[in-house]
mmCIF file of C-alpha atoms and ligand atoms in Angstrom:
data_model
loop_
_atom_site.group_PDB
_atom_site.id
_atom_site.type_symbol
_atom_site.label_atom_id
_atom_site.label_comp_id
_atom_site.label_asym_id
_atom_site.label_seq_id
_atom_site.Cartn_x
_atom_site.Cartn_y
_atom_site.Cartn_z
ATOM 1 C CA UNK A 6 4.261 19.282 -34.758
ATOM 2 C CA UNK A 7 4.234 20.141 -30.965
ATOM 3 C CA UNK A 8 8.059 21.380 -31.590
ATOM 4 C CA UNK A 9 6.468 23.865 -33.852
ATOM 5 C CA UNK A 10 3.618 24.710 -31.709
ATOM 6 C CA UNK A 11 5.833 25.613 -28.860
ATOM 7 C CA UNK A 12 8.144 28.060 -31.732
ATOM 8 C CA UNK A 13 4.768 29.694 -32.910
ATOM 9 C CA UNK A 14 3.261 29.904 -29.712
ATOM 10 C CA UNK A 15 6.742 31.937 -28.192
ATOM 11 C CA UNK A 16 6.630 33.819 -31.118
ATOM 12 C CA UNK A 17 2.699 35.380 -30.659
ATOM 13 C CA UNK A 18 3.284 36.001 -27.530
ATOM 14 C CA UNK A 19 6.642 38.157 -28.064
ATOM 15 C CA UNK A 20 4.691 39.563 -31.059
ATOM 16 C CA UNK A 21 1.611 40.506 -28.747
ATOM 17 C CA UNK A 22 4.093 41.757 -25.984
ATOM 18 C CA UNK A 23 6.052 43.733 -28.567
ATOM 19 C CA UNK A 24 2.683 45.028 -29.315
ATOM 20 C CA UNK A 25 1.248 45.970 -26.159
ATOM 21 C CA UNK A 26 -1.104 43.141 -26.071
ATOM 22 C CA UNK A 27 1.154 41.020 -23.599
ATOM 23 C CA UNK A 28 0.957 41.486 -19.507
ATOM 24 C CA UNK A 29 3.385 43.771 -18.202
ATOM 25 C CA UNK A 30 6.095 42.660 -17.113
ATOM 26 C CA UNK A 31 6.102 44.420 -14.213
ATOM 27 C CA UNK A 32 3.029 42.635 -12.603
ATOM 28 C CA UNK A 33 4.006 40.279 -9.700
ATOM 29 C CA UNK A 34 1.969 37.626 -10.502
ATOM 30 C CA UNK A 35 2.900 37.345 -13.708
ATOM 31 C CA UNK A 36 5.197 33.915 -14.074
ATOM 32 C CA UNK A 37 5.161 33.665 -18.137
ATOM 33 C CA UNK A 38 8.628 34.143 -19.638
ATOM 34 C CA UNK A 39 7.287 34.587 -23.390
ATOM 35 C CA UNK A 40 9.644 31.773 -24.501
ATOM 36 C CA UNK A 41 11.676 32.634 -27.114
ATOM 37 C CA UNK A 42 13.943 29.655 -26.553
ATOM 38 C CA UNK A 43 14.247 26.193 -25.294
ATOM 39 C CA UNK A 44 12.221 26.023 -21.968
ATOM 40 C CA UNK A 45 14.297 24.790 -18.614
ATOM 41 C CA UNK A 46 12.347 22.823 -16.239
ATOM 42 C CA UNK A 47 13.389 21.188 -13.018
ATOM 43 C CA UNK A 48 11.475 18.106 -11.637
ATOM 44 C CA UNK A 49 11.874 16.537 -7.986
ATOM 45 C CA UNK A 50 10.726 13.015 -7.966
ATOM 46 C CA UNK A 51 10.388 11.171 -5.253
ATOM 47 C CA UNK A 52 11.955 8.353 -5.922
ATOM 48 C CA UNK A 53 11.603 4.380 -8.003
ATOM 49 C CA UNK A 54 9.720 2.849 -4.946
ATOM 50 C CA UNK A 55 6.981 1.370 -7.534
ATOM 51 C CA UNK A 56 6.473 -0.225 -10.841
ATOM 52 C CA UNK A 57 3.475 3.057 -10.717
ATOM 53 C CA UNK A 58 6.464 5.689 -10.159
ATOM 54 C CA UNK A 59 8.675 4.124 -12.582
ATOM 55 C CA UNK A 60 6.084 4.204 -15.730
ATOM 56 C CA UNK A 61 5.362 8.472 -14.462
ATOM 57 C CA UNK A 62 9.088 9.050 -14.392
ATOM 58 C CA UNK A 63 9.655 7.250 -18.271
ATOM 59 C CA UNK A 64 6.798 9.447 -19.167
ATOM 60 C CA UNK A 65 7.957 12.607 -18.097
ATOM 61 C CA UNK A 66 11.202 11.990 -19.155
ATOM 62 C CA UNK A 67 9.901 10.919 -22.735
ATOM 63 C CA UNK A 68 7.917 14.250 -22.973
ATOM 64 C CA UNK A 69 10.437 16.503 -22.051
ATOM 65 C CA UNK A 70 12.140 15.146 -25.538
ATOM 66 C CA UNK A 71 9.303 15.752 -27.513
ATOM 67 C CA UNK A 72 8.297 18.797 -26.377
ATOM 68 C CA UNK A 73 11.776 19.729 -26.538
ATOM 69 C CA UNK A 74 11.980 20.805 -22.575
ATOM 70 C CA UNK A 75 15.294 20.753 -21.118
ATOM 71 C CA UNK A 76 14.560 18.248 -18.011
ATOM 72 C CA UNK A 77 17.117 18.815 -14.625
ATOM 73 C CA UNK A 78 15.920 15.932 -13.383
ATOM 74 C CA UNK A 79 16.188 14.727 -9.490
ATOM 75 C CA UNK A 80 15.819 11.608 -7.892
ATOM 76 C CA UNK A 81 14.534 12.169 -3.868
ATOM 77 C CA UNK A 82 14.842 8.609 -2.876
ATOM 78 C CA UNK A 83 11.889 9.033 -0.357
ATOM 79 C CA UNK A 84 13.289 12.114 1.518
ATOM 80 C CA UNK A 85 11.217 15.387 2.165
ATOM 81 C CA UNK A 86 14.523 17.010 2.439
ATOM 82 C CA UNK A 87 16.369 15.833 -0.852
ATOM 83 C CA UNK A 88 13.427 17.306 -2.327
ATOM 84 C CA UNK A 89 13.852 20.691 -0.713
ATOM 85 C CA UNK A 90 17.302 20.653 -1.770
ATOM 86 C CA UNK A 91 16.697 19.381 -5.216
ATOM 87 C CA UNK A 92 13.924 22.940 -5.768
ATOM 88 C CA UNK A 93 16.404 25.117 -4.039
ATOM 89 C CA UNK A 94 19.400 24.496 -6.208
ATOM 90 C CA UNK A 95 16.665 24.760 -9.309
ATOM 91 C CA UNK A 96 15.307 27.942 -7.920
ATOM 92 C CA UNK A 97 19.612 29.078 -7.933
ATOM 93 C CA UNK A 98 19.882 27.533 -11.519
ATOM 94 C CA UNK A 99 16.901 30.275 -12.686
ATOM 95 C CA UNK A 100 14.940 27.567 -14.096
ATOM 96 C CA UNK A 101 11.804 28.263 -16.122
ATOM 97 C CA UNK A 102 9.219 25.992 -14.381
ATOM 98 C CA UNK A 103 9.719 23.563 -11.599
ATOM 99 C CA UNK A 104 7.567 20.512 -11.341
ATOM 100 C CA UNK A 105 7.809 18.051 -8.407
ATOM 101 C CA UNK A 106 6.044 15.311 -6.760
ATOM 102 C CA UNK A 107 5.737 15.949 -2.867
ATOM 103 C CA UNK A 108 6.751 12.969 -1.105
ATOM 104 C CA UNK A 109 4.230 14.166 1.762
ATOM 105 C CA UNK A 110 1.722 16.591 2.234
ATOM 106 C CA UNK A 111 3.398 18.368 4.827
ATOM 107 C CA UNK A 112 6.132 20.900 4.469
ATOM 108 C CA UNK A 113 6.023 22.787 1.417
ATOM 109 C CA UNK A 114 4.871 26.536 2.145
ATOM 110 C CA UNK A 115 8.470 27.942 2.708
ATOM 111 C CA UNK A 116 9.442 26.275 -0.418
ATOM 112 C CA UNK A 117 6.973 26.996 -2.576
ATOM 113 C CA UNK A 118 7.142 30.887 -1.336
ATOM 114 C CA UNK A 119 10.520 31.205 -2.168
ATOM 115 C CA UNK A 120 9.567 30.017 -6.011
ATOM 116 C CA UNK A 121 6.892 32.751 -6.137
ATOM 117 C CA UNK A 122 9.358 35.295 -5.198
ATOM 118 C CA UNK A 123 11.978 34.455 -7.847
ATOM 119 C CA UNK A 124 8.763 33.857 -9.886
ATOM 120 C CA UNK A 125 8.775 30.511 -11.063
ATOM 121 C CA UNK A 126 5.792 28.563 -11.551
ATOM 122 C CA UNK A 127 5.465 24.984 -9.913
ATOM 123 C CA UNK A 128 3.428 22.179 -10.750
ATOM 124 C CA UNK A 129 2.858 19.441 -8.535
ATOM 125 C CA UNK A 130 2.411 16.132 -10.201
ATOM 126 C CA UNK A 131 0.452 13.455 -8.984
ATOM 127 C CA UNK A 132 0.758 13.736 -5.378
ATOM 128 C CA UNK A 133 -0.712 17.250 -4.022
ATOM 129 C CA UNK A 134 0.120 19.178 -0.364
ATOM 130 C CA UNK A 135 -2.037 19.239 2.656
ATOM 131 C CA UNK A 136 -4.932 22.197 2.537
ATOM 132 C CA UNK A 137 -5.167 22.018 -1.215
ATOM 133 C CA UNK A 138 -7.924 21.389 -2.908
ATOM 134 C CA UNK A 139 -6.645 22.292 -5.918
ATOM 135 C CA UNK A 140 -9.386 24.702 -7.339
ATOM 136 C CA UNK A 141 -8.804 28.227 -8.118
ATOM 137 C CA UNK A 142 -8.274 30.138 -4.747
ATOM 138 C CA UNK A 143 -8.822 33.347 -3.967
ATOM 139 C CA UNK A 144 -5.738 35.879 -5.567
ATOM 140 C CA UNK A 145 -3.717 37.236 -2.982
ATOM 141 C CA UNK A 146 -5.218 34.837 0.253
ATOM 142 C CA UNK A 147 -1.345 33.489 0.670
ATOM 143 C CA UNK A 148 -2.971 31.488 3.936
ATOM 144 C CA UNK A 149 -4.540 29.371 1.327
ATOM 145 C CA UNK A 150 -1.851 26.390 0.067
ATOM 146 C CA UNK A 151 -3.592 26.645 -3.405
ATOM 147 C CA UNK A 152 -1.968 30.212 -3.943
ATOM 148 C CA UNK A 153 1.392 28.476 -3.245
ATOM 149 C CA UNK A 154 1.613 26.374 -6.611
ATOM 150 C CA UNK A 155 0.558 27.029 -10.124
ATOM 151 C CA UNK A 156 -1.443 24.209 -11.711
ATOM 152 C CA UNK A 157 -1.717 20.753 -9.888
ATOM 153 C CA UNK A 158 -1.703 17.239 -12.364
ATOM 154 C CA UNK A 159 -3.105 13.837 -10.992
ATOM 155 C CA UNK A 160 -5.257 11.896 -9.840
ATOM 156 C CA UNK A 161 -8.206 12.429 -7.089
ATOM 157 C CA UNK A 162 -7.040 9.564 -4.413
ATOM 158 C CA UNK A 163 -9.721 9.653 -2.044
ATOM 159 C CA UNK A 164 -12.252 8.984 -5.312
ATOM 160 C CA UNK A 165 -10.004 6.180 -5.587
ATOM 161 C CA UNK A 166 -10.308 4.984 -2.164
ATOM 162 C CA UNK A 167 -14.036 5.400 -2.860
ATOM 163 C CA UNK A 168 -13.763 3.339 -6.054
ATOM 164 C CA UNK A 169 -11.443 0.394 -4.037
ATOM 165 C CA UNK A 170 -14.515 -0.264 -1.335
ATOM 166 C CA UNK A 171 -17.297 0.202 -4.138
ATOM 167 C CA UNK A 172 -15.381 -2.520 -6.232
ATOM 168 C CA UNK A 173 -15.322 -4.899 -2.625
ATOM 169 C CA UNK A 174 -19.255 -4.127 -1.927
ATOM 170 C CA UNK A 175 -20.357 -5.028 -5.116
ATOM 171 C CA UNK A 176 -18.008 -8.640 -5.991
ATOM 172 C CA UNK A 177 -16.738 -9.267 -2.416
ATOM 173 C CA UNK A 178 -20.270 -10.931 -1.230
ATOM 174 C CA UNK A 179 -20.329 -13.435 -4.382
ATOM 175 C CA UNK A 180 -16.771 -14.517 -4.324
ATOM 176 C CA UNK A 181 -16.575 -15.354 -0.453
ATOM 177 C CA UNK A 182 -20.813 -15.967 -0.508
ATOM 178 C CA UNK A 183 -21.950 -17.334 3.214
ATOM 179 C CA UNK A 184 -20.311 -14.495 5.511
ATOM 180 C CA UNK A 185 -22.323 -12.294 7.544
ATOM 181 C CA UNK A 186 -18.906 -10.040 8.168
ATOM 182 C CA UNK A 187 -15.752 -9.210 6.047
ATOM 183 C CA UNK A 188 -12.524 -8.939 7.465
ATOM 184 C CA UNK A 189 -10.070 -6.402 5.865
ATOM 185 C CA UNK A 190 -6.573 -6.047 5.823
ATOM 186 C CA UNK A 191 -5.219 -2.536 4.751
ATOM 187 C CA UNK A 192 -1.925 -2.104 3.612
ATOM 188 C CA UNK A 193 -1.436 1.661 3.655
ATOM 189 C CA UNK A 194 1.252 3.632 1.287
ATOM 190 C CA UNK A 195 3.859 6.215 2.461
ATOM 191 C CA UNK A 196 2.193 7.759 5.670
ATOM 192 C CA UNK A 197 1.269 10.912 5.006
ATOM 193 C CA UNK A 198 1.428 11.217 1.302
ATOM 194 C CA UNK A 199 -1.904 12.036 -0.418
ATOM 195 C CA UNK A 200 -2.024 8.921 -2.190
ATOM 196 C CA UNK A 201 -2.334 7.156 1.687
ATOM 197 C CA UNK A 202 -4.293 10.155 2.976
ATOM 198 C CA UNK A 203 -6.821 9.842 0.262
ATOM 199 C CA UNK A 204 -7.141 6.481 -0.349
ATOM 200 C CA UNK A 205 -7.565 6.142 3.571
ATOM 201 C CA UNK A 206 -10.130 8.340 3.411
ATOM 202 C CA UNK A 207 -11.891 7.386 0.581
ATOM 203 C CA UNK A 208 -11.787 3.702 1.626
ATOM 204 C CA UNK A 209 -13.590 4.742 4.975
ATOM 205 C CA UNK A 210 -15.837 7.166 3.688
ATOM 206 C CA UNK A 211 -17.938 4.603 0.946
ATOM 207 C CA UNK A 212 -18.202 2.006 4.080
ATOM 208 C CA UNK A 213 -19.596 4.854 6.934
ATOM 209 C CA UNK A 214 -15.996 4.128 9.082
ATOM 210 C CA UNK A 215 -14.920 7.581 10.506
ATOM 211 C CA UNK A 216 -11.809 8.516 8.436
ATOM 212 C CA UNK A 217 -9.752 9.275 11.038
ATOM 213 C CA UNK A 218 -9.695 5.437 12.263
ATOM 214 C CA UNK A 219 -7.119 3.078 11.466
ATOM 215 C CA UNK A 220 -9.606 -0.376 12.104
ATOM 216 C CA UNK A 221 -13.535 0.036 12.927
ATOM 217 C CA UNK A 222 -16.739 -1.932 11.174
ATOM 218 C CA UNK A 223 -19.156 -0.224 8.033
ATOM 219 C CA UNK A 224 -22.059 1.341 8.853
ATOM 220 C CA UNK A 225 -24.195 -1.773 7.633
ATOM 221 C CA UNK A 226 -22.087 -3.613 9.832
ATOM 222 C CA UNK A 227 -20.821 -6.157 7.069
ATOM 223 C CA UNK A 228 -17.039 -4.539 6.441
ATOM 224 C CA UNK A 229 -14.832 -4.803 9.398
ATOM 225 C CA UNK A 230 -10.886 -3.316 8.784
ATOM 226 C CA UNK A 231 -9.243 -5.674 11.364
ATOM 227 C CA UNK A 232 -5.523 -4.430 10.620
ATOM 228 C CA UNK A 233 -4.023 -1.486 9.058
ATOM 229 C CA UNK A 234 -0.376 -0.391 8.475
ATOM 230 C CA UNK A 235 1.988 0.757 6.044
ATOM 231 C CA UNK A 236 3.807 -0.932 3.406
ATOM 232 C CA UNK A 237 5.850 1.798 1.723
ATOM 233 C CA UNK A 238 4.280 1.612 -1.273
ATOM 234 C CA UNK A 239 6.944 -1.391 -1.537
ATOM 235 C CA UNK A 240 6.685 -4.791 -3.030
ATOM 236 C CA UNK A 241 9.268 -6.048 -0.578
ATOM 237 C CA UNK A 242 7.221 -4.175 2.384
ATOM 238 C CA UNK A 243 3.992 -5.246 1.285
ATOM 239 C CA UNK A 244 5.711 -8.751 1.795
ATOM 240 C CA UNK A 245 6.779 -8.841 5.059
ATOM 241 C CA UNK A 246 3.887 -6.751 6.567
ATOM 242 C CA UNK A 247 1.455 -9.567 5.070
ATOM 243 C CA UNK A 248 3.559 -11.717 6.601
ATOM 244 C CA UNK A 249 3.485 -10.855 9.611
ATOM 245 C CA UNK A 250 -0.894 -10.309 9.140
ATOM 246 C CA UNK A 251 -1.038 -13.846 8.273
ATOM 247 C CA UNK A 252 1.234 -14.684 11.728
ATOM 248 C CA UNK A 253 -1.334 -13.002 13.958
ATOM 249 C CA UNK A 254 -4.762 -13.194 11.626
ATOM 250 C CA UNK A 255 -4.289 -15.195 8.811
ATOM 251 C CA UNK A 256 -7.123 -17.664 9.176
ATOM 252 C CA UNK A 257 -9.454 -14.636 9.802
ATOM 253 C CA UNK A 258 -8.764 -12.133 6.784
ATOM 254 C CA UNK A 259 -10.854 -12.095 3.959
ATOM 255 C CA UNK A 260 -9.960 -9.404 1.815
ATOM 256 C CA UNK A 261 -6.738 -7.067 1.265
ATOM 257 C CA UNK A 262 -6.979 -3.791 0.140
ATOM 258 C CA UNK A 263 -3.458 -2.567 -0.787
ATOM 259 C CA UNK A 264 -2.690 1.056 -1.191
ATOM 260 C CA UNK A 265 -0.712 0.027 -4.589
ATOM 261 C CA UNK A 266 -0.078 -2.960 -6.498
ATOM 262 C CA UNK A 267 3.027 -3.513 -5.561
ATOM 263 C CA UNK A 268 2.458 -3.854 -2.143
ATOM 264 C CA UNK A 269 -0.627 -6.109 -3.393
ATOM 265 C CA UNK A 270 1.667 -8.221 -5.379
ATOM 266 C CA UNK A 271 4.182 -8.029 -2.902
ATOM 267 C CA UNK A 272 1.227 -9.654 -0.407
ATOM 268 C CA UNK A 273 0.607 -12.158 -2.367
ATOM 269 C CA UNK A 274 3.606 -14.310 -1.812
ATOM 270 C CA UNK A 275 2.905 -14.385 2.035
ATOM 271 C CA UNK A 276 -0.399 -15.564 1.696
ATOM 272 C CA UNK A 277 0.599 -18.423 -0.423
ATOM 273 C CA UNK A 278 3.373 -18.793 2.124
ATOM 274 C CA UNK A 279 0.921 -19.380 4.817
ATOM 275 C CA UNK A 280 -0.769 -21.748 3.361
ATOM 276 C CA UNK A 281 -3.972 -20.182 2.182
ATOM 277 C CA UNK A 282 -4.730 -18.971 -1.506
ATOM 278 C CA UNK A 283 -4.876 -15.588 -3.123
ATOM 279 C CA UNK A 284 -7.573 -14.690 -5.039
ATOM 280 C CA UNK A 285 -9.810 -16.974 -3.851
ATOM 281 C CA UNK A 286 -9.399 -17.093 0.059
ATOM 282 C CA UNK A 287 -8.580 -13.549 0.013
ATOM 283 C CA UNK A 288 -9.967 -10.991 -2.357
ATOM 284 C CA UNK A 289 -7.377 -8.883 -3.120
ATOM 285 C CA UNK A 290 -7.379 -5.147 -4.240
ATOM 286 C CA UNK A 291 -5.284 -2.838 -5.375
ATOM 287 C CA UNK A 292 -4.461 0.554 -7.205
ATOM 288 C CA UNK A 293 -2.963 1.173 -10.159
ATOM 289 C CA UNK A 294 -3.403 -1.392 -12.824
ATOM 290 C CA UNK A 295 0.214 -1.955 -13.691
ATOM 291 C CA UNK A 296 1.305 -4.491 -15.823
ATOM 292 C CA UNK A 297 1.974 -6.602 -12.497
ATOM 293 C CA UNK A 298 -1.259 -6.349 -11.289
ATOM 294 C CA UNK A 299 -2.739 -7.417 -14.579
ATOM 295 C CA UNK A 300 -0.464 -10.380 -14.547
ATOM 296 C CA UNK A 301 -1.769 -11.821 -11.628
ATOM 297 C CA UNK A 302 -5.167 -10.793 -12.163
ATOM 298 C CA UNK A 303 -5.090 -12.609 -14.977
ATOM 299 C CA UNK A 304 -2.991 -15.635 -13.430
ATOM 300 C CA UNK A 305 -5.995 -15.515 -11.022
ATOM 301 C CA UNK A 306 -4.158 -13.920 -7.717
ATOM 302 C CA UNK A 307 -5.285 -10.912 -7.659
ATOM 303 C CA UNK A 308 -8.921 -9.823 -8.001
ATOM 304 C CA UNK A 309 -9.013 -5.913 -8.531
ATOM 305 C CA UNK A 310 -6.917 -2.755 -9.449
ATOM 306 C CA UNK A 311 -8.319 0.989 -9.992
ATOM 307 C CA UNK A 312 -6.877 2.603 -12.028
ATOM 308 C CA UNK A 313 -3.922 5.817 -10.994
ATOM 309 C CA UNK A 314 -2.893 7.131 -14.308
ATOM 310 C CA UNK A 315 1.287 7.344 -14.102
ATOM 311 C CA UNK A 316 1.534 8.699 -17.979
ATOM 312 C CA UNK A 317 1.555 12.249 -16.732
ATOM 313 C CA UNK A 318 4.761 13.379 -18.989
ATOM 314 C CA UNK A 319 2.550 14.710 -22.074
ATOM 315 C CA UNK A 320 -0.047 16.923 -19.518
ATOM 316 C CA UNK A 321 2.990 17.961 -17.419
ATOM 317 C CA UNK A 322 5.149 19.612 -20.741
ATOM 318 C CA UNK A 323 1.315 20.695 -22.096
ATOM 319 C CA UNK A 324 1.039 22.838 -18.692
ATOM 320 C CA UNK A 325 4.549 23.953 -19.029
ATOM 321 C CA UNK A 326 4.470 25.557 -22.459
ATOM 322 C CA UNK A 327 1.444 27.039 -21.624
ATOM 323 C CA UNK A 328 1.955 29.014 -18.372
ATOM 324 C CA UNK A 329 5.212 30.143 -19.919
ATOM 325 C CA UNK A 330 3.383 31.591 -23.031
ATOM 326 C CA UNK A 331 0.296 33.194 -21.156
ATOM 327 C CA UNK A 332 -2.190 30.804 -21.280
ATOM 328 C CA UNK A 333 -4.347 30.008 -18.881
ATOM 329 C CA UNK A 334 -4.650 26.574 -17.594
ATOM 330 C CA UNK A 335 -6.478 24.933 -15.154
ATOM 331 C CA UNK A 336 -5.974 24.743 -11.287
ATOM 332 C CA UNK A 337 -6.172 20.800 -11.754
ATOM 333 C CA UNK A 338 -5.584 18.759 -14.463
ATOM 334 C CA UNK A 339 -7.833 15.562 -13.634
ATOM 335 C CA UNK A 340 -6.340 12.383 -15.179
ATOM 336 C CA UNK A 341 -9.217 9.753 -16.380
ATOM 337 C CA UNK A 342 -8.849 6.319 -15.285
ATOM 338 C CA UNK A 343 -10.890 3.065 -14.928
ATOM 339 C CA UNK A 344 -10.906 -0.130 -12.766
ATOM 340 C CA UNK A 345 -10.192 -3.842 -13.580
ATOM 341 C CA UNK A 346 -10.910 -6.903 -12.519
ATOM 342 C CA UNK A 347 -10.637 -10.781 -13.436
ATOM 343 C CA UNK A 348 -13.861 -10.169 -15.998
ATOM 344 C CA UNK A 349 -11.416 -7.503 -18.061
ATOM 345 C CA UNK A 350 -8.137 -8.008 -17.505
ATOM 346 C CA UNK A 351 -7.331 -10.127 -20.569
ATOM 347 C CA UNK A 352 -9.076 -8.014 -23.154
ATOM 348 C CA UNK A 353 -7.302 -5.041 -21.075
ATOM 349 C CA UNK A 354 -3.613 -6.470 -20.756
ATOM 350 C CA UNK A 355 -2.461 -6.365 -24.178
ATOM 351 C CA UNK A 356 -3.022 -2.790 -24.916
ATOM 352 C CA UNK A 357 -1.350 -1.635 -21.338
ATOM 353 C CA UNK A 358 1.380 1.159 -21.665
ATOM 354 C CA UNK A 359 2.260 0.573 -18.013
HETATM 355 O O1 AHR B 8 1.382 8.696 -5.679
HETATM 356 C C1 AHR B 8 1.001 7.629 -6.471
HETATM 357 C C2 AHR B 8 1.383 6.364 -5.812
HETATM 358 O O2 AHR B 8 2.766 6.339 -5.549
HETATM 359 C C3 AHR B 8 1.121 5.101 -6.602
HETATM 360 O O3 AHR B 8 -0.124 4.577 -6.410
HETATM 361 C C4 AHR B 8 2.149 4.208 -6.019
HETATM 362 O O4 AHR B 8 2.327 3.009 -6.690
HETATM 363 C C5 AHR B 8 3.285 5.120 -6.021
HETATM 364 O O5 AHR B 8 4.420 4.677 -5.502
#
């Protein structure tokens, strides 16, 4: 069915351009292409650093077949520059689209410029680039990073920090009942992506810390962040940073909020390690609610995971065929996600995708 979509959907449009009715081609903001045959798009990923990234790249990769996309797919492996590399040699190819995850926020305006000029649209997938805020910017105002990309898909992160300390106010005070204070651990993602930028934030924001502070105490004085650094995103990281919390605080933590699951899960062995038990002597909370996380949620290890949507494939071709055939689409593409905990997990985990 979509096949045939995308064939009738090239076809009006070469039929309205053929008539007049399209744009004209000469306008240089126009990026459609009126597809009249199989649609090229090159994606930069950033790499397999998660169970999270390995569920978005199986998703986009499955949605490039059905929608019949020819994917030039590149793996980053974690480097800014590998990525830069990866759009440059698409931008040579004369690719359609490009899509690509930005590692970090940092870095993208020569990039992206040299896109608009050969006129290929970009979408950035999950992660977004510093100065964004992904609504509809004023045409033409090229100081403004959302004139630099097309159409952005993924989540909000810092809603998602937000959602982590919500979950933590309302369950941490009758699992650990007693405790005039809460100390936090923070095990922070990839510095300077938007997924740790946000989630940073976010997780600040909903307790009254100022964002810009690594440890500090809530505004009701209840939530304390005692120690904050980054895990990678990595299960393996998480690990041995956790490790070396419990060295120096063990006896005094009380809850771990973990940028990702992975790292979460990751955690998890060094607390049992040291002696003290997950779940219950620690809260623990992550994001994403994959499959790992629900495992130990439901094994009892892990308390919490909001939700990060990784099945971005079927939005990212959607976007694709549309700005190619004329269609407007939206700055941002929201994804829709929920949280869960040890009350939901079962009923949740068999129904999972990810
Ligand atoms: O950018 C999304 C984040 O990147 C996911 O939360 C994490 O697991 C991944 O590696």
């Amino acid at each position: 069915m979509k096949k045939l979509l995308v064939c009738l959907l090239a076809v009006s449009v070469l039929v309205l351009g053929a008539c007049g009715g399209g744009k004209p081609k000469a306008d240089p903001n126009d990026l459609t292409r009126g597809m009249d045959r199989k649609i090229v798009m090159g994606y930069s990923q950033i790499g397999a650093e998660s169970e999270w990234r390995t569920a978005c790249t199986n998703s986009v990769k499955a949605a490039a077949e059905e929608w019949n996309i020819e994917l030039i797919f590149s793996d980053a492996q974690q480097k800014q520059e590998n990525q830069l590399q990866a759009i440059r040699s698409f931008i040579q190819q004369k690719v359609d689209i490009i899509a690509f995850t930005p590692v970090v926020e940092t870095g993208w305006e020569a990039i992206l410029k040299e896109c608009l000029d050969a006129k290929i649209p970009t979408i950035c997938v999950d992660r977004s680039i510093q100065g964004s805020d992904r609504q509809a910017a004023n045409p033409g105002d090229m100081n403004d990073p959302d004139n630099w990309f097309t159409a952005f898909i993924g989540s909000d992160m810092e809603q998602e920090g937000n959602r982590a300390a919500q979950w933590m106010i309302n369950n941490v005070p009758n699992l650990l009942p007693g405790k005039s204070v809460y100390n936090i651990a923070e095990l922070q993602g990839t510095v300077g992506s938007s997924a740790q930028t946000g989630r940073f934030k976010g997780f600040r924001d909903t307790l009254g810390i100022p964002s810009a502070d690594a440890t500090g105490t809530s505004s009701d004085g209840k939530y304390k962040i005692i120690l904050s650094q980054t895990g990678n995103f990595t299960r393996a990281e998480g690990n041995q940073v956790m490790e070396a919390f419990m060295k120096s605080d063990g006896a005094s933590i009380d809850v771990l909020f973990a940028h990702n699951d992975d790292m979460a899960i990751g955690a998890i062995g060094a607390i049992q390690e040291a002696g003290r038990v997950p779940g219950k002597d620690i809260v623990i909370i992550g994001i994403d609610a994959v499959k790992g996380a629900f495992e130990a949620m439901i094994a009892g290890t892990m308390n919490a995971s909001i939700e990060c949507n990784p099945l971005l494939g079927p939005q990212v071709m959607d976007t694709a065929v549309k700005l190619l055939t004329g269609q407007t689409v939206p700055k941002w593409v929201v994804s829709q996600e929920s949280d869960y905990d040890q009350a939901n997990a079962a009923e949740a985990y068999p129904s999972r995708q990810y």
